[in-house]
Short mmCIF file of C-alpha atoms in Angstrom, two decimals:
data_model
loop_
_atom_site.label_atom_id
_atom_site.label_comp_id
_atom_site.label_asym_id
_atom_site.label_seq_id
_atom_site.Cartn_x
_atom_site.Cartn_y
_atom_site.Cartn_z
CA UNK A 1 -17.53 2.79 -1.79
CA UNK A 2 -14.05 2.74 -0.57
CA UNK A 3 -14.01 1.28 3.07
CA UNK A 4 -10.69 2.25 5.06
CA UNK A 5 -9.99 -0.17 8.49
CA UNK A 6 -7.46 0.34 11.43
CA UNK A 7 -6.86 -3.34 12.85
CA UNK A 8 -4.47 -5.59 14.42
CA UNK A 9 -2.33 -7.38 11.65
CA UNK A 10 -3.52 -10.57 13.47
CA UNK A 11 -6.96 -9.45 12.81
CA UNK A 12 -6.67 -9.40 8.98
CA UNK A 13 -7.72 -12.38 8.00
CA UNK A 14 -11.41 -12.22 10.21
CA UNK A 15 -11.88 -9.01 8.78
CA UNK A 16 -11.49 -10.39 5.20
CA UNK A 17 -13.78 -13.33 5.99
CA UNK A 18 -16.62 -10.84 7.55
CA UNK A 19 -16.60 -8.99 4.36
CA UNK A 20 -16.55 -12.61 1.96
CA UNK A 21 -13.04 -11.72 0.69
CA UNK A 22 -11.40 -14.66 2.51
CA UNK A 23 -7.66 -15.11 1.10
CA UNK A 24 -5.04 -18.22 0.76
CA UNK A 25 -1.23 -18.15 1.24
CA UNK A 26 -0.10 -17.19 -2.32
CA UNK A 27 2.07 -19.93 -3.54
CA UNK A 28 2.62 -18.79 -7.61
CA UNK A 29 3.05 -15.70 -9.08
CA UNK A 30 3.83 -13.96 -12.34
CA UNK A 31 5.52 -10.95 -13.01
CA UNK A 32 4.49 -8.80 -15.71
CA UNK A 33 7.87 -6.69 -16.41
CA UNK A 34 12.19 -6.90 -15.47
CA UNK A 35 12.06 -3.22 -14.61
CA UNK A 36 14.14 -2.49 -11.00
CA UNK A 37 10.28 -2.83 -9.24
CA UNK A 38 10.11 -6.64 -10.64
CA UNK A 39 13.58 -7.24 -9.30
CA UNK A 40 12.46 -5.93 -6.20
CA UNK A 41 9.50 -7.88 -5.54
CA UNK A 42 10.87 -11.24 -6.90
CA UNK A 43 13.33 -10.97 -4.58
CA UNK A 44 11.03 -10.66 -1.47
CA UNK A 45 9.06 -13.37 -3.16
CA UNK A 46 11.61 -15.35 -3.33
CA UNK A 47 12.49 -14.80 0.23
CA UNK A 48 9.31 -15.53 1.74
CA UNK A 49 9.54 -18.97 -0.28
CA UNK A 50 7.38 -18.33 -3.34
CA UNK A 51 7.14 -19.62 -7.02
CA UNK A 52 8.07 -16.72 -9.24
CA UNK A 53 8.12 -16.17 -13.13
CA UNK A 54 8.96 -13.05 -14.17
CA UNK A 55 8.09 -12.46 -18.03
CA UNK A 56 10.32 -9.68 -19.78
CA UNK A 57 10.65 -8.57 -23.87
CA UNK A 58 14.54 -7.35 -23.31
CA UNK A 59 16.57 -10.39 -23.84
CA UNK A 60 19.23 -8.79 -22.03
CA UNK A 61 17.13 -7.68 -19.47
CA UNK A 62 16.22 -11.94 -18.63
CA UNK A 63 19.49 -12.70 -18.58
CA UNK A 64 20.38 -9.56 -15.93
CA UNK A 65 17.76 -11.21 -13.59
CA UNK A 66 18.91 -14.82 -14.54
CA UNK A 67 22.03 -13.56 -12.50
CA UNK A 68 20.72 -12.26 -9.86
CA UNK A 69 17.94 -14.34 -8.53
CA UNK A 70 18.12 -17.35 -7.24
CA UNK A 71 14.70 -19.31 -7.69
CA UNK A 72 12.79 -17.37 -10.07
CA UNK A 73 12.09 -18.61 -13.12
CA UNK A 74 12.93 -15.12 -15.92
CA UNK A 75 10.76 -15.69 -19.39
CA UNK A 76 11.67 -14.01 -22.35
CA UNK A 77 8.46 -13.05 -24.07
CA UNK A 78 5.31 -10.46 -24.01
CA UNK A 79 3.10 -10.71 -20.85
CA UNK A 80 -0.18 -9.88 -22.83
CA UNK A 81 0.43 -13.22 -25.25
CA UNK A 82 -2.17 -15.24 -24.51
CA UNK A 83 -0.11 -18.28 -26.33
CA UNK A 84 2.61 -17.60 -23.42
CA UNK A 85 0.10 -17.50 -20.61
CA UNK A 86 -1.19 -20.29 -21.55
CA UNK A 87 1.65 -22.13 -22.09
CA UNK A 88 2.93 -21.28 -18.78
CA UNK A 89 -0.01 -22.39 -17.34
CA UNK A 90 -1.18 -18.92 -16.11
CA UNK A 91 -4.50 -20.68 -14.78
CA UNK A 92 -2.26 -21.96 -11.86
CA UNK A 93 -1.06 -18.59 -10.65
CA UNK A 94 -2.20 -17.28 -7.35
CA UNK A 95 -1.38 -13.74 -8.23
CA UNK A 96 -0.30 -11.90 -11.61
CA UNK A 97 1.52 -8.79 -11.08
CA UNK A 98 2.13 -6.53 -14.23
CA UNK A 99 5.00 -3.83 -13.12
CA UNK A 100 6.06 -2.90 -16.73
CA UNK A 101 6.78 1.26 -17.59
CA UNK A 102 3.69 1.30 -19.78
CA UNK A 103 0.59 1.19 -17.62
CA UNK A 104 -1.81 0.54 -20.89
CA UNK A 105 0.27 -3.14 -21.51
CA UNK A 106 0.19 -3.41 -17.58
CA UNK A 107 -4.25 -3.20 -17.86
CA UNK A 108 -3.77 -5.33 -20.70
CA UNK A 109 -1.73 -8.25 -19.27
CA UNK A 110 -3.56 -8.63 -16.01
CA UNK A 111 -7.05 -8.66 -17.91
CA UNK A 112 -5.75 -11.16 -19.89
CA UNK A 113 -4.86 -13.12 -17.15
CA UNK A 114 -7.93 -13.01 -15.34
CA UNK A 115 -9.56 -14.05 -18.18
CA UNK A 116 -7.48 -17.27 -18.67
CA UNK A 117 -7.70 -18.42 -15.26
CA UNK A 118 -4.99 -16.49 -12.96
CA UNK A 119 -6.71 -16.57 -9.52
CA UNK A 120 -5.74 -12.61 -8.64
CA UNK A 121 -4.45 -9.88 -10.91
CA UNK A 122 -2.69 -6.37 -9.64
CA UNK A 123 -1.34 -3.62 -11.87
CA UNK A 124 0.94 -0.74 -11.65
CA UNK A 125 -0.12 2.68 -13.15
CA UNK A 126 1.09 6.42 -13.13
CA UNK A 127 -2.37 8.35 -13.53
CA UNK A 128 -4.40 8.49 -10.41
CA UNK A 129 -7.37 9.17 -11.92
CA UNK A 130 -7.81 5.45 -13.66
CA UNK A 131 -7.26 3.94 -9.70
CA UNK A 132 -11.08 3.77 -8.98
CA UNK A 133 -11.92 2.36 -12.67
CA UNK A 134 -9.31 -0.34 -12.20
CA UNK A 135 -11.95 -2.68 -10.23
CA UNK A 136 -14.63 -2.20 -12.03
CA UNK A 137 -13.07 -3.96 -15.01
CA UNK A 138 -12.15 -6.87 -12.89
CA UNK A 139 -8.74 -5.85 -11.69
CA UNK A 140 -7.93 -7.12 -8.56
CA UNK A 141 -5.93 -4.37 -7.43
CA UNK A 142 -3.89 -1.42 -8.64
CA UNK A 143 -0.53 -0.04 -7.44
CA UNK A 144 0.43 3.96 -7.83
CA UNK A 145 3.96 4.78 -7.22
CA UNK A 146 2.94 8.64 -7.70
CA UNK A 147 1.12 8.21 -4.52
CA UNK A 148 4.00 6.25 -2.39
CA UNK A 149 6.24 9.09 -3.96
CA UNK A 150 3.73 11.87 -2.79
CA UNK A 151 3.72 9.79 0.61
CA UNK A 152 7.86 9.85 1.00
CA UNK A 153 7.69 13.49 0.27
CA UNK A 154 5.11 14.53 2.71
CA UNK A 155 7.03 12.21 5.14
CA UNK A 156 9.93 15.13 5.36
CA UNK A 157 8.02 18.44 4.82
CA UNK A 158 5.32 17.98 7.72
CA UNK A 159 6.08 19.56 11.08
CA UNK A 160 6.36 17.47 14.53
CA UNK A 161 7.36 13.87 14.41
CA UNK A 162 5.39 12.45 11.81
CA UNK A 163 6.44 9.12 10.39
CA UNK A 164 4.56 9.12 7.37
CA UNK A 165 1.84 10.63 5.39
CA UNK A 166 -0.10 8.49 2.50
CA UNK A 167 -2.94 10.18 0.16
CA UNK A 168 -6.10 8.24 0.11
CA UNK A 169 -8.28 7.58 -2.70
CA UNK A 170 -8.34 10.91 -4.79
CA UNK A 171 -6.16 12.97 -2.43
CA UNK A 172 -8.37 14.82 -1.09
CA UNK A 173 -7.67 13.09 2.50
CA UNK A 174 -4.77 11.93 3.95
CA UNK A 175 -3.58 9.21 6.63
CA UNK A 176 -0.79 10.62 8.89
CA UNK A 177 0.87 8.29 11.20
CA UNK A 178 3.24 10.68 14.03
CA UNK A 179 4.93 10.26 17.27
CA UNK A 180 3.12 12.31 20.04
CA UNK A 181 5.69 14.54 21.89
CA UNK A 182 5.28 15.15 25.20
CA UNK A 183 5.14 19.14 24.62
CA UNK A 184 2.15 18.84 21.99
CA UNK A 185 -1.53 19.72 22.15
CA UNK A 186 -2.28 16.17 21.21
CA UNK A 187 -0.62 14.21 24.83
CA UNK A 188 -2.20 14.28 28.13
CA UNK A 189 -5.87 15.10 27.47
CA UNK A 190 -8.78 12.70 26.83
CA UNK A 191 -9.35 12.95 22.82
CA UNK A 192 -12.86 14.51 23.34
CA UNK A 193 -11.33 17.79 24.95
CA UNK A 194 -9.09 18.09 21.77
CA UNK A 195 -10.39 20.38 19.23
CA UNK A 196 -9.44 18.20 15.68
CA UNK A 197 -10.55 19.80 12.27
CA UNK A 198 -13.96 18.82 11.46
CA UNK A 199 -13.85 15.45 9.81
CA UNK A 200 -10.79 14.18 11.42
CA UNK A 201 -10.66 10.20 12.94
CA UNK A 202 -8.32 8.94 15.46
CA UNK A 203 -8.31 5.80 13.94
CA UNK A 204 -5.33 3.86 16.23
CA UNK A 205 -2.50 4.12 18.54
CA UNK A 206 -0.12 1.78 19.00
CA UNK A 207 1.39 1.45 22.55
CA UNK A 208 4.13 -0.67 23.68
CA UNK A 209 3.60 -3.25 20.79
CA UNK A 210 -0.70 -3.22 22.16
CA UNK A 211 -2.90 -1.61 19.60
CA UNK A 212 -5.58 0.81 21.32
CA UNK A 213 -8.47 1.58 19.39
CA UNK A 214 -9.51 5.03 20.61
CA UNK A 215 -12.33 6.72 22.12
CA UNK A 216 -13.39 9.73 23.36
CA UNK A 217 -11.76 8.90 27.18
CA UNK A 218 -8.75 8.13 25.45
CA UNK A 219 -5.76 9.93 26.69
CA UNK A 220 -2.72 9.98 24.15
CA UNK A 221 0.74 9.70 25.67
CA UNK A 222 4.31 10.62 24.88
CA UNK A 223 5.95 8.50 22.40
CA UNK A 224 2.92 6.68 21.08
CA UNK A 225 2.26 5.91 17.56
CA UNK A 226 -0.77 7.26 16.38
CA UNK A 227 -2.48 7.07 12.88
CA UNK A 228 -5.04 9.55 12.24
CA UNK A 229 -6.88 10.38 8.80
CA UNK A 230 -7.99 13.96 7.96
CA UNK A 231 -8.65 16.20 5.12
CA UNK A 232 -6.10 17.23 3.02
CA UNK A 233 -7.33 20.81 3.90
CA UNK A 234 -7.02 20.29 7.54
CA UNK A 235 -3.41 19.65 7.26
CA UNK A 236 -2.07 22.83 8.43
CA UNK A 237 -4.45 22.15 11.58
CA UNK A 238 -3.29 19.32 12.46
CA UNK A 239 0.73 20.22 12.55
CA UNK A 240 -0.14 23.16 15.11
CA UNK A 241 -1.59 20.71 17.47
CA UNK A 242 1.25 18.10 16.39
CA UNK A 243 4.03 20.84 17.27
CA UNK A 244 5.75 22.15 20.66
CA UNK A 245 3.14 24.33 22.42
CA UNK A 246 4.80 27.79 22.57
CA UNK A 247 4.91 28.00 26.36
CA UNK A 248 7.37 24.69 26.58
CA UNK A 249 10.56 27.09 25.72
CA UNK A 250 9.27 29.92 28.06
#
């Protein structure tokens, strides 16, 4: 089953304990790929003070993010050699991260690295349908950019002021995070009154920097962030009670 939790960010950590998944500060990591996404990342690595290799086939490529980053370490060589891993001592590595363009190498290097001792390994694929068989192969995590894009795209053709809008799990549901205007169905009435699409959770609303996590009594108010999650189906729903009631221009 996939298990989806609103919580304060200070919470995190408890909540990974209670369900035995209790994490350390990652210290080392490997990056599978030079590609503009393994730039990006070992530069916030970098940033928040981590040990970075990044392990890239185009020669030209290494020396390209020689240049531009500062403490990472840029390999030229294949990230599914096991002679490589093990001669950079993959066994040490908190995390391996495998960003290349081809998402069968990127299965194949963070297997391998599991296998020879890496602590965590995450993957970035294109086809959504291989995101719930990634675990059950002992893949740590996997990354989809087709849903992030889907996300970004969503983000500008909802109505009302939604922030952003991510697809969960297959797509068939969605987590919306909006602003509530003060001329919406959504402000001013306890949540219980509010006629949601069947299937629809008010999961949190965040309130002057407090997180509020909602019940029935709860009374939404202008400008608060909320974060619901409802079917994809229910969409259409969900913008007419998002949306200026009629009656505010008349």
């Amino acid at each position: 089953d996939y298990i989806y939790v609103f919580i304060e960010s200070s919470q995190v950590q408890k909540l990974l304990k209670f369900f035995g998944k209790e994490t350390e500060r990652a210290e080392r990591v490997f990056v599978m790929g030079g590609g503009t996404t393994a730039l990006m990342l070992a530069e916030a690595l970098e940033e928040k003070g981590m040990s970075t290799k990044i392990i890239e086939k185009r020669q030209d490529r290494c020396e390209m993010l020689s240049s531009r980053l500062d403490r990472t370490i840029c390999l030229h060589g294949d990230g599914t050699s096991q002679g490589l891993l093990r001669e950079e001592n993959i066994q040490d590595a908190d995390y391996f991260v495998a960003v290349t363009s081809d998402e069968e190498a990127n299965i194949l290097g963070a297997l391998l690295a599991k296998q020879l001792g890496a602590k965590r390994a995450l993957c970035l694929i294109n086809k959504i349908d291989y995101t719930h068989l990634i675990p059950m192969i002992g893949i740590d995590g996997v990354m989809n950019p087709r849903q992030a894009t889907i996300g970004k795209i969503l983000h500008f053709i909802r109505k009302g002021k939604i922030i952003s809008s991510t697809p969960l799990s297959d797509e068939k549901a969605e987590a919306v995070e909006f602003i509530a205007l003060e001329t919406s169905e959504i402000t001013g009435h306890p949540l219980a009154t509010i006629k949601f699409p069947k299937g629809t959770i008010i999961g949190a609303i965040l309130r002057n920097e407090q997180v509020i996590i909602p019940t029935g009594d709860t009374v939404i108010l202008p400008g608060d962030h909320v974060i619901l999650v409802t079917m994809r189906s229910a969409i259409p729903q969900i913008e007419k009670i998002l949306t200026v009631k009629l009656d505010y221009f008349g």
